Amino acid sequence: GIQVEQSPPDLILQEGANSTLRCNFSDSVNNLQWFHQNPWGQLINLFYIPSGTKQNGRLSATTVATERYSLLYISSSQTTDSGVYFCAARKTAGNKLTFGGGTRVLVKP
Amino acid sequence: GAGVSQSPSNKVTEKGKDVELRCDPISGHTALYWYRQSLGQGLEFLIYFQGNSAPDKSGLPSDRFSAERTGGSVSTLTIQRTQQEDSAVYLCASSLAAGGRTDTQYFGPGTRLTVL
C-alpha cells in the first residue's frame, strides 16, 4: 500500500515563530488531507489538498503531486496551535486514507 | 449541521466481553469509514462503506471485528471476545461521496476503548 511519512516527528516553537511540516507519500494520490488533533483527541480538518496551494488564516498548505510531497506552513504560531498534525493520503482508486505518523507540535508562550 | 457523532465516548470492558461502538455520520454522507488509533501505532484503517456497495473490510485485524451499516446511515462496529490489544481510540469518519472534492473525510470524536 501507500506509505506516508511525516517530518519532523516533534517540533518545539516559541510563540510567534513560523514553521514548515513535511509529508512525503509513495504513490500517486487523489486525496490528501491535513488534520490537527487537539489535546482532546478530536481530528480537525485543516486542508483537502491533493494538489496545489491553499491558505486559511495563518495556515497554508502546498502539495506537489508529481514529486509526491505536501507541506504545511504555520505562521505566527500560537499556543493553541499545539497538538499533533497528521497528513493522510489516499492513493488513486483506493478507499482508505493512510495516515503518516504525525508531527507533535508544542508552542511555548 | 451536526458533525459525525460517536457513542459511547468511553468504554471500559473486561477481556473476553463483546462491545458495540456506534457512529452517526453527517446527514447525507454516503461514505463511512472506521479507523483506530492505538498508542504507538498511529491511525489505521479498519473498514469502509459506500452506499449499497459491499464494504471494504481489508483493514479489519481479525474475525472478531465486524461492522454493519443499517439504512445507509448509522454504523455499528462490534468487537467480540475483546483482548487487551484491542484497547485504542476508535474513530469514525464520513464523506459526501467517494472521489473528488466530495471525498473530504470528517472525523467524529472517537470512542476510547479500554480492555482490562
PDB file of C-alpha atoms in Angstrom:
ATOM      1  CA  GLY A   1       0.000   0.000   0.000  1.00  0.00           C
ATOM      2  CA  ILE A   2       0.905   3.650   0.007  1.00  0.00           C
ATOM      3  CA  GLN A   3       3.500   4.850   2.504  1.00  0.00           C
ATOM      4  CA  VAL A   4       3.100   8.241   4.179  1.00  0.00           C
ATOM      5  CA  GLU A   5       5.960   9.726   6.130  1.00  0.00           C
ATOM      6  CA  GLN A   6       5.962  12.958   8.091  1.00  0.00           C
ATOM      7  CA  SER A   7       8.799  15.068   9.375  1.00  0.00           C
ATOM      8  CA  PRO A   8       9.878  16.213  11.814  1.00  0.00           C
ATOM      9  CA  PRO A   9       8.306  13.915  14.416  1.00  0.00           C
ATOM     10  CA  ASP A  10       8.487  16.615  17.069  1.00  0.00           C
ATOM     11  CA  LEU A  11       8.663  20.376  16.877  1.00  0.00           C
ATOM     12  CA  ILE A  12       9.025  22.902  19.679  1.00  0.00           C
ATOM     13  CA  LEU A  13       8.305  26.500  18.754  1.00  0.00           C
ATOM     14  CA  GLN A  14       8.371  29.817  20.513  1.00  0.00           C
ATOM     15  CA  GLU A  15       5.094  31.679  20.152  1.00  0.00           C
ATOM     16  CA  GLY A  16       5.217  33.862  17.069  1.00  0.00           C
ATOM     17  CA  ALA A  17       7.609  31.625  15.141  1.00  0.00           C
ATOM     18  CA  ASN A  18       6.940  30.157  11.701  1.00  0.00           C
ATOM     19  CA  SER A  19       7.373  26.503  10.806  1.00  0.00           C
ATOM     20  CA  THR A  20       7.063  24.007   7.973  1.00  0.00           C
ATOM     21  CA  LEU A  21       5.835  20.437   8.321  1.00  0.00           C
ATOM     22  CA  ARG A  22       6.501  17.934   5.563  1.00  0.00           C
ATOM     23  CA  CYS A  23       4.582  14.919   4.287  1.00  0.00           C
ATOM     24  CA  ASN A  24       6.052  12.501   1.735  1.00  0.00           C
ATOM     25  CA  PHE A  25       3.938   9.844   0.050  1.00  0.00           C
ATOM     26  CA  SER A  26       4.988   6.919  -2.068  1.00  0.00           C
ATOM     27  CA  ASP A  27       2.285   6.734  -4.743  1.00  0.00           C
ATOM     28  CA  SER A  28       0.010   8.942  -6.812  1.00  0.00           C
ATOM     29  CA  VAL A  29      -2.915  10.190  -4.760  1.00  0.00           C
ATOM     30  CA  ASN A  30      -6.372  11.601  -5.353  1.00  0.00           C
ATOM     31  CA  ASN A  31      -6.961  12.657  -1.763  1.00  0.00           C
ATOM     32  CA  LEU A  32      -4.567  14.297   0.634  1.00  0.00           C
ATOM     33  CA  GLN A  33      -5.724  15.861   3.861  1.00  0.00           C
ATOM     34  CA  TRP A  34      -4.049  17.651   6.725  1.00  0.00           C
ATOM     35  CA  PHE A  35      -5.543  17.338  10.201  1.00  0.00           C
ATOM     36  CA  HIS A  36      -4.848  18.854  13.577  1.00  0.00           C
ATOM     37  CA  GLN A  37      -5.519  16.561  16.528  1.00  0.00           C
ATOM     38  CA  ASN A  38      -6.261  18.697  19.533  1.00  0.00           C
ATOM     39  CA  PRO A  39      -5.462  17.710  23.134  1.00  0.00           C
ATOM     40  CA  TRP A  40      -8.922  16.130  23.450  1.00  0.00           C
ATOM     41  CA  GLY A  41      -8.196  13.795  20.545  1.00  0.00           C
ATOM     42  CA  GLN A  42     -10.521  15.406  18.006  1.00  0.00           C
ATOM     43  CA  LEU A  43      -9.227  15.349  14.439  1.00  0.00           C
ATOM     44  CA  ILE A  44      -9.918  18.714  12.886  1.00  0.00           C
ATOM     45  CA  ASN A  45      -9.798  19.120   9.125  1.00  0.00           C
ATOM     46  CA  LEU A  46      -7.307  21.709   8.005  1.00  0.00           C
ATOM     47  CA  PHE A  47      -7.000  21.177   4.271  1.00  0.00           C
ATOM     48  CA  TYR A  48      -8.152  18.889   1.498  1.00  0.00           C
ATOM     49  CA  ILE A  49      -5.259  19.377  -0.901  1.00  0.00           C
ATOM     50  CA  PRO A  50      -4.395  16.614  -3.393  1.00  0.00           C
ATOM     51  CA  SER A  51      -2.587  19.268  -5.434  1.00  0.00           C
ATOM     52  CA  GLY A  52      -1.923  22.998  -5.483  1.00  0.00           C
ATOM     53  CA  THR A  53      -1.823  25.580  -2.716  1.00  0.00           C
ATOM     54  CA  LYS A  54      -4.413  26.705  -0.215  1.00  0.00           C
ATOM     55  CA  GLN A  55      -4.417  29.189   2.613  1.00  0.00           C
ATOM     56  CA  ASN A  56      -6.614  29.518   5.649  1.00  0.00           C
ATOM     57  CA  GLY A  57      -5.626  32.287   8.024  1.00  0.00           C
ATOM     58  CA  ARG A  58      -2.189  31.622   9.469  1.00  0.00           C
ATOM     59  CA  LEU A  59      -2.065  28.161   7.907  1.00  0.00           C
ATOM     60  CA  SER A  60      -1.284  27.284   4.342  1.00  0.00           C
ATOM     61  CA  ALA A  61      -0.505  24.079   2.503  1.00  0.00           C
ATOM     62  CA  THR A  62       1.100  23.118  -0.771  1.00  0.00           C
ATOM     63  CA  THR A  63       1.036  19.732  -2.452  1.00  0.00           C
ATOM     64  CA  VAL A  64       3.336  18.916  -5.348  1.00  0.00           C
ATOM     65  CA  ALA A  65       1.703  15.730  -6.549  1.00  0.00           C
ATOM     66  CA  THR A  66       4.299  14.998  -9.246  1.00  0.00           C
ATOM     67  CA  GLU A  67       7.039  14.996  -6.613  1.00  0.00           C
ATOM     68  CA  ARG A  68       4.889  13.260  -4.012  1.00  0.00           C
ATOM     69  CA  TYR A  69       5.093  15.634  -1.130  1.00  0.00           C
ATOM     70  CA  SER A  70       2.985  18.145   0.738  1.00  0.00           C
ATOM     71  CA  LEU A  71       3.970  20.958   3.071  1.00  0.00           C
ATOM     72  CA  LEU A  72       2.005  22.598   5.859  1.00  0.00           C
ATOM     73  CA  TYR A  73       3.072  26.080   6.894  1.00  0.00           C
ATOM     74  CA  ILE A  74       2.244  27.576  10.252  1.00  0.00           C
ATOM     75  CA  SER A  75       2.939  31.285  10.525  1.00  0.00           C
ATOM     76  CA  SER A  76       2.983  33.400  13.685  1.00  0.00           C
ATOM     77  CA  SER A  77       2.377  30.303  15.795  1.00  0.00           C
ATOM     78  CA  GLN A  78       0.147  30.490  18.864  1.00  0.00           C
ATOM     79  CA  THR A  79      -0.099  28.214  21.885  1.00  0.00           C
ATOM     80  CA  THR A  80      -3.436  26.960  20.566  1.00  0.00           C
ATOM     81  CA  ASP A  81      -1.562  25.521  17.561  1.00  0.00           C
ATOM     82  CA  SER A  82      -0.095  22.874  19.855  1.00  0.00           C
ATOM     83  CA  GLY A  83      -1.123  19.304  19.154  1.00  0.00           C
ATOM     84  CA  VAL A  84      -0.385  16.634  16.598  1.00  0.00           C
ATOM     85  CA  TYR A  85      -0.585  17.360  12.885  1.00  0.00           C
ATOM     86  CA  PHE A  86      -1.395  14.441  10.626  1.00  0.00           C
ATOM     87  CA  CYS A  87      -1.115  14.101   6.902  1.00  0.00           C
ATOM     88  CA  ALA A  88      -3.273  11.401   5.289  1.00  0.00           C
ATOM     89  CA  ALA A  89      -3.332  10.272   1.697  1.00  0.00           C
ATOM     90  CA  ARG A  90      -5.498   8.035  -0.417  1.00  0.00           C
ATOM     91  CA  LYS A  91      -3.980   6.521  -3.491  1.00  0.00           C
ATOM     92  CA  THR A  92      -5.799   6.753  -6.774  1.00  0.00           C
ATOM     93  CA  ALA A  93      -8.603   4.187  -6.974  1.00  0.00           C
ATOM     94  CA  GLY A  94      -8.217   3.302  -3.314  1.00  0.00           C
ATOM     95  CA  ASN A  95     -10.707   3.697  -0.499  1.00  0.00           C
ATOM     96  CA  LYS A  96      -8.866   4.271   2.723  1.00  0.00           C
ATOM     97  CA  LEU A  97      -6.816   7.163   3.971  1.00  0.00           C
ATOM     98  CA  THR A  98      -3.338   6.143   5.049  1.00  0.00           C
ATOM     99  CA  PHE A  99      -2.018   8.326   7.828  1.00  0.00           C
ATOM    100  CA  GLY A 100       1.509   9.446   8.467  1.00  0.00           C
ATOM    101  CA  GLY A 101       2.989   9.150  11.921  1.00  0.00           C
ATOM    102  CA  GLY A 102       2.216  12.772  12.752  1.00  0.00           C
ATOM    103  CA  THR A 103       4.241  15.768  13.862  1.00  0.00           C
ATOM    104  CA  ARG A 104       3.815  16.680  17.509  1.00  0.00           C
ATOM    105  CA  VAL A 105       3.969  20.472  17.849  1.00  0.00           C
ATOM    106  CA  LEU A 106       4.421  22.328  21.104  1.00  0.00           C
ATOM    107  CA  VAL A 107       4.183  26.104  21.008  1.00  0.00           C
ATOM    108  CA  LYS A 108       5.621  27.722  24.106  1.00  0.00           C
ATOM    109  CA  PRO A 109       4.406  31.139  25.315  1.00  0.00           C
TER     110      PRO A 109
ATOM    111  CA  GLY B   1     -25.332  20.944  10.580  1.00  0.00           C
ATOM    112  CA  ALA B   2     -24.155  18.395  13.129  1.00  0.00           C
ATOM    113  CA  GLY B   3     -20.863  16.651  12.665  1.00  0.00           C
ATOM    114  CA  VAL B   4     -20.062  12.960  12.997  1.00  0.00           C
ATOM    115  CA  SER B   5     -21.122  11.661  16.383  1.00  0.00           C
ATOM    116  CA  GLN B   6     -19.945   8.533  18.166  1.00  0.00           C
ATOM    117  CA  SER B   7     -21.077   6.706  21.259  1.00  0.00           C
ATOM    118  CA  PRO B   8     -20.090   5.874  23.857  1.00  0.00           C
ATOM    119  CA  SER B   9     -17.232   8.343  24.288  1.00  0.00           C
ATOM    120  CA  ASN B  10     -15.512   5.942  26.681  1.00  0.00           C
ATOM    121  CA  LYS B  11     -15.919   2.215  27.190  1.00  0.00           C
ATOM    122  CA  VAL B  12     -14.178   0.061  29.754  1.00  0.00           C
ATOM    123  CA  THR B  13     -14.705  -3.656  29.434  1.00  0.00           C
ATOM    124  CA  GLU B  14     -13.274  -6.900  30.664  1.00  0.00           C
ATOM    125  CA  LYS B  15     -11.235  -9.186  28.487  1.00  0.00           C
ATOM    126  CA  GLY B  16     -13.465 -11.656  26.663  1.00  0.00           C
ATOM    127  CA  LYS B  17     -16.580  -9.477  26.599  1.00  0.00           C
ATOM    128  CA  ASP B  18     -18.204  -8.179  23.414  1.00  0.00           C
ATOM    129  CA  VAL B  19     -18.548  -4.446  22.717  1.00  0.00           C
ATOM    130  CA  GLU B  20     -20.520  -2.360  20.241  1.00  0.00           C
ATOM    131  CA  LEU B  21     -19.458   1.069  19.120  1.00  0.00           C
ATOM    132  CA  ARG B  22     -21.821   3.380  17.287  1.00  0.00           C
ATOM    133  CA  CYS B  23     -21.285   6.018  14.629  1.00  0.00           C
ATOM    134  CA  ASP B  24     -23.771   8.565  13.274  1.00  0.00           C
ATOM    135  CA  PRO B  25     -22.341  10.122  10.098  1.00  0.00           C
ATOM    136  CA  ILE B  26     -23.070  13.573   8.803  1.00  0.00           C
ATOM    137  CA  SER B  27     -26.535  13.625   7.253  1.00  0.00           C
ATOM    138  CA  GLY B  28     -26.385  12.940   3.534  1.00  0.00           C
ATOM    139  CA  HIS B  29     -22.897  11.453   3.565  1.00  0.00           C
ATOM    140  CA  THR B  30     -22.839   8.192   1.643  1.00  0.00           C
ATOM    141  CA  ALA B  31     -19.349   7.053   2.593  1.00  0.00           C
ATOM    142  CA  LEU B  32     -18.450   5.940   6.114  1.00  0.00           C
ATOM    143  CA  TYR B  33     -15.093   4.800   7.474  1.00  0.00           C
ATOM    144  CA  TRP B  34     -13.817   3.266  10.689  1.00  0.00           C
ATOM    145  CA  TYR B  35     -10.248   3.785  11.863  1.00  0.00           C
ATOM    146  CA  ARG B  36      -8.490   3.122  15.121  1.00  0.00           C
ATOM    147  CA  GLN B  37      -5.691   4.948  16.865  1.00  0.00           C
ATOM    148  CA  SER B  38      -3.518   2.914  19.169  1.00  0.00           C
ATOM    149  CA  LEU B  39      -0.678   4.179  21.305  1.00  0.00           C
ATOM    150  CA  GLY B  40       2.478   3.834  19.291  1.00  0.00           C
ATOM    151  CA  GLN B  41       0.606   2.513  16.244  1.00  0.00           C
ATOM    152  CA  GLY B  42      -0.784   5.644  14.686  1.00  0.00           C
ATOM    153  CA  LEU B  43      -4.088   5.705  12.832  1.00  0.00           C
ATOM    154  CA  GLU B  44      -5.067   2.626  10.875  1.00  0.00           C
ATOM    155  CA  PHE B  45      -7.976   1.948   8.541  1.00  0.00           C
ATOM    156  CA  LEU B  46     -10.478  -0.733   9.526  1.00  0.00           C
ATOM    157  CA  ILE B  47     -13.474  -0.754   7.180  1.00  0.00           C
ATOM    158  CA  TYR B  48     -15.225   1.393   4.571  1.00  0.00           C
ATOM    159  CA  PHE B  49     -18.875   1.590   3.470  1.00  0.00           C
ATOM    160  CA  GLN B  50     -20.030   3.312   0.304  1.00  0.00           C
ATOM    161  CA  GLY B  51     -23.736   3.425  -0.380  1.00  0.00           C
ATOM    162  CA  ASN B  52     -25.158  -0.022  -1.050  1.00  0.00           C
ATOM    163  CA  SER B  53     -21.870  -1.478  -2.252  1.00  0.00           C
ATOM    164  CA  ALA B  54     -20.170  -4.330  -0.427  1.00  0.00           C
ATOM    165  CA  PRO B  55     -17.954  -2.885   2.309  1.00  0.00           C
ATOM    166  CA  ASP B  56     -14.168  -2.867   2.080  1.00  0.00           C
ATOM    167  CA  LYS B  57     -13.168  -4.918   5.115  1.00  0.00           C
ATOM    168  CA  SER B  58      -9.496  -5.147   4.237  1.00  0.00           C
ATOM    169  CA  GLY B  59      -8.350  -3.346   7.394  1.00  0.00           C
ATOM    170  CA  LEU B  60     -10.148  -5.467   9.974  1.00  0.00           C
ATOM    171  CA  PRO B  61      -7.418  -7.068  12.113  1.00  0.00           C
ATOM    172  CA  SER B  62      -9.233 -10.319  12.893  1.00  0.00           C
ATOM    173  CA  ASP B  63     -12.562 -12.102  12.514  1.00  0.00           C
ATOM    174  CA  ARG B  64     -13.509 -10.858  15.976  1.00  0.00           C
ATOM    175  CA  PHE B  65     -14.163  -7.485  14.348  1.00  0.00           C
ATOM    176  CA  SER B  66     -17.265  -6.806  12.284  1.00  0.00           C
ATOM    177  CA  ALA B  67     -19.277  -3.783  11.248  1.00  0.00           C
ATOM    178  CA  GLU B  68     -22.588  -3.054   9.693  1.00  0.00           C
ATOM    179  CA  ARG B  69     -24.319  -0.021   8.367  1.00  0.00           C
ATOM    180  CA  THR B  70     -28.085  -0.007   8.527  1.00  0.00           C
ATOM    181  CA  GLY B  71     -30.186   2.027   6.139  1.00  0.00           C
ATOM    182  CA  GLY B  72     -27.124   3.681   4.688  1.00  0.00           C
ATOM    183  CA  SER B  73     -26.685   5.814   7.791  1.00  0.00           C
ATOM    184  CA  VAL B  74     -25.770   4.646  11.298  1.00  0.00           C
ATOM    185  CA  SER B  75     -22.937   2.152  11.632  1.00  0.00           C
ATOM    186  CA  THR B  76     -22.033  -0.218  14.436  1.00  0.00           C
ATOM    187  CA  LEU B  77     -18.569  -1.688  14.950  1.00  0.00           C
ATOM    188  CA  THR B  78     -18.647  -4.878  17.003  1.00  0.00           C
ATOM    189  CA  ILE B  79     -15.653  -6.446  18.671  1.00  0.00           C
ATOM    190  CA  GLN B  80     -16.210  -9.945  20.022  1.00  0.00           C
ATOM    191  CA  ARG B  81     -14.197 -11.565  22.805  1.00  0.00           C
ATOM    192  CA  THR B  82     -12.189  -8.396  23.376  1.00  0.00           C
ATOM    193  CA  GLN B  83      -8.464  -8.636  24.020  1.00  0.00           C
ATOM    194  CA  GLN B  84      -6.187  -6.148  25.735  1.00  0.00           C
ATOM    195  CA  GLU B  85      -4.545  -5.295  22.415  1.00  0.00           C
ATOM    196  CA  ASP B  86      -7.944  -4.020  21.218  1.00  0.00           C
ATOM    197  CA  SER B  87      -7.572  -1.049  23.570  1.00  0.00           C
ATOM    198  CA  ALA B  88      -7.481   2.042  21.372  1.00  0.00           C
ATOM    199  CA  VAL B  89      -9.493   5.026  20.243  1.00  0.00           C
ATOM    200  CA  TYR B  90     -11.934   4.013  17.525  1.00  0.00           C
ATOM    201  CA  LEU B  91     -12.661   6.814  15.092  1.00  0.00           C
ATOM    202  CA  CYS B  92     -15.446   7.079  12.580  1.00  0.00           C
ATOM    203  CA  ALA B  93     -15.388   9.362   9.557  1.00  0.00           C
ATOM    204  CA  SER B  94     -17.819  10.176   6.791  1.00  0.00           C
ATOM    205  CA  SER B  95     -17.613  11.864   3.419  1.00  0.00           C
ATOM    206  CA  LEU B  96     -20.212  13.104   0.988  1.00  0.00           C
ATOM    207  CA  ALA B  97     -19.134  10.577  -1.611  1.00  0.00           C
ATOM    208  CA  ALA B  98     -16.009   8.858  -2.776  1.00  0.00           C
ATOM    209  CA  GLY B  99     -13.849  10.735  -5.224  1.00  0.00           C
ATOM    210  CA  GLY B 100     -13.012  14.342  -5.914  1.00  0.00           C
ATOM    211  CA  ARG B 101     -13.655  17.252  -3.603  1.00  0.00           C
ATOM    212  CA  THR B 102     -16.611  15.458  -2.061  1.00  0.00           C
ATOM    213  CA  ASP B 103     -14.176  12.948  -0.642  1.00  0.00           C
ATOM    214  CA  THR B 104     -13.074  15.106   2.278  1.00  0.00           C
ATOM    215  CA  GLN B 105     -13.387  12.891   5.336  1.00  0.00           C
ATOM    216  CA  TYR B 106     -14.764  14.378   8.543  1.00  0.00           C
ATOM    217  CA  PHE B 107     -13.994  12.622  11.792  1.00  0.00           C
ATOM    218  CA  GLY B 108     -16.038  12.060  14.899  1.00  0.00           C
ATOM    219  CA  PRO B 109     -14.661  12.495  18.431  1.00  0.00           C
ATOM    220  CA  GLY B 110     -13.905   8.805  18.801  1.00  0.00           C
ATOM    221  CA  THR B 111     -14.664   6.101  21.348  1.00  0.00           C
ATOM    222  CA  ARG B 112     -11.870   5.307  23.779  1.00  0.00           C
ATOM    223  CA  LEU B 113     -11.965   1.559  24.456  1.00  0.00           C
ATOM    224  CA  THR B 114     -10.068   0.113  27.395  1.00  0.00           C
ATOM    225  CA  VAL B 115      -9.939  -3.657  27.800  1.00  0.00           C
ATOM    226  CA  LEU B 116      -8.901  -4.729  31.281  1.00  0.00           C
TER     227      LEU B 116
END
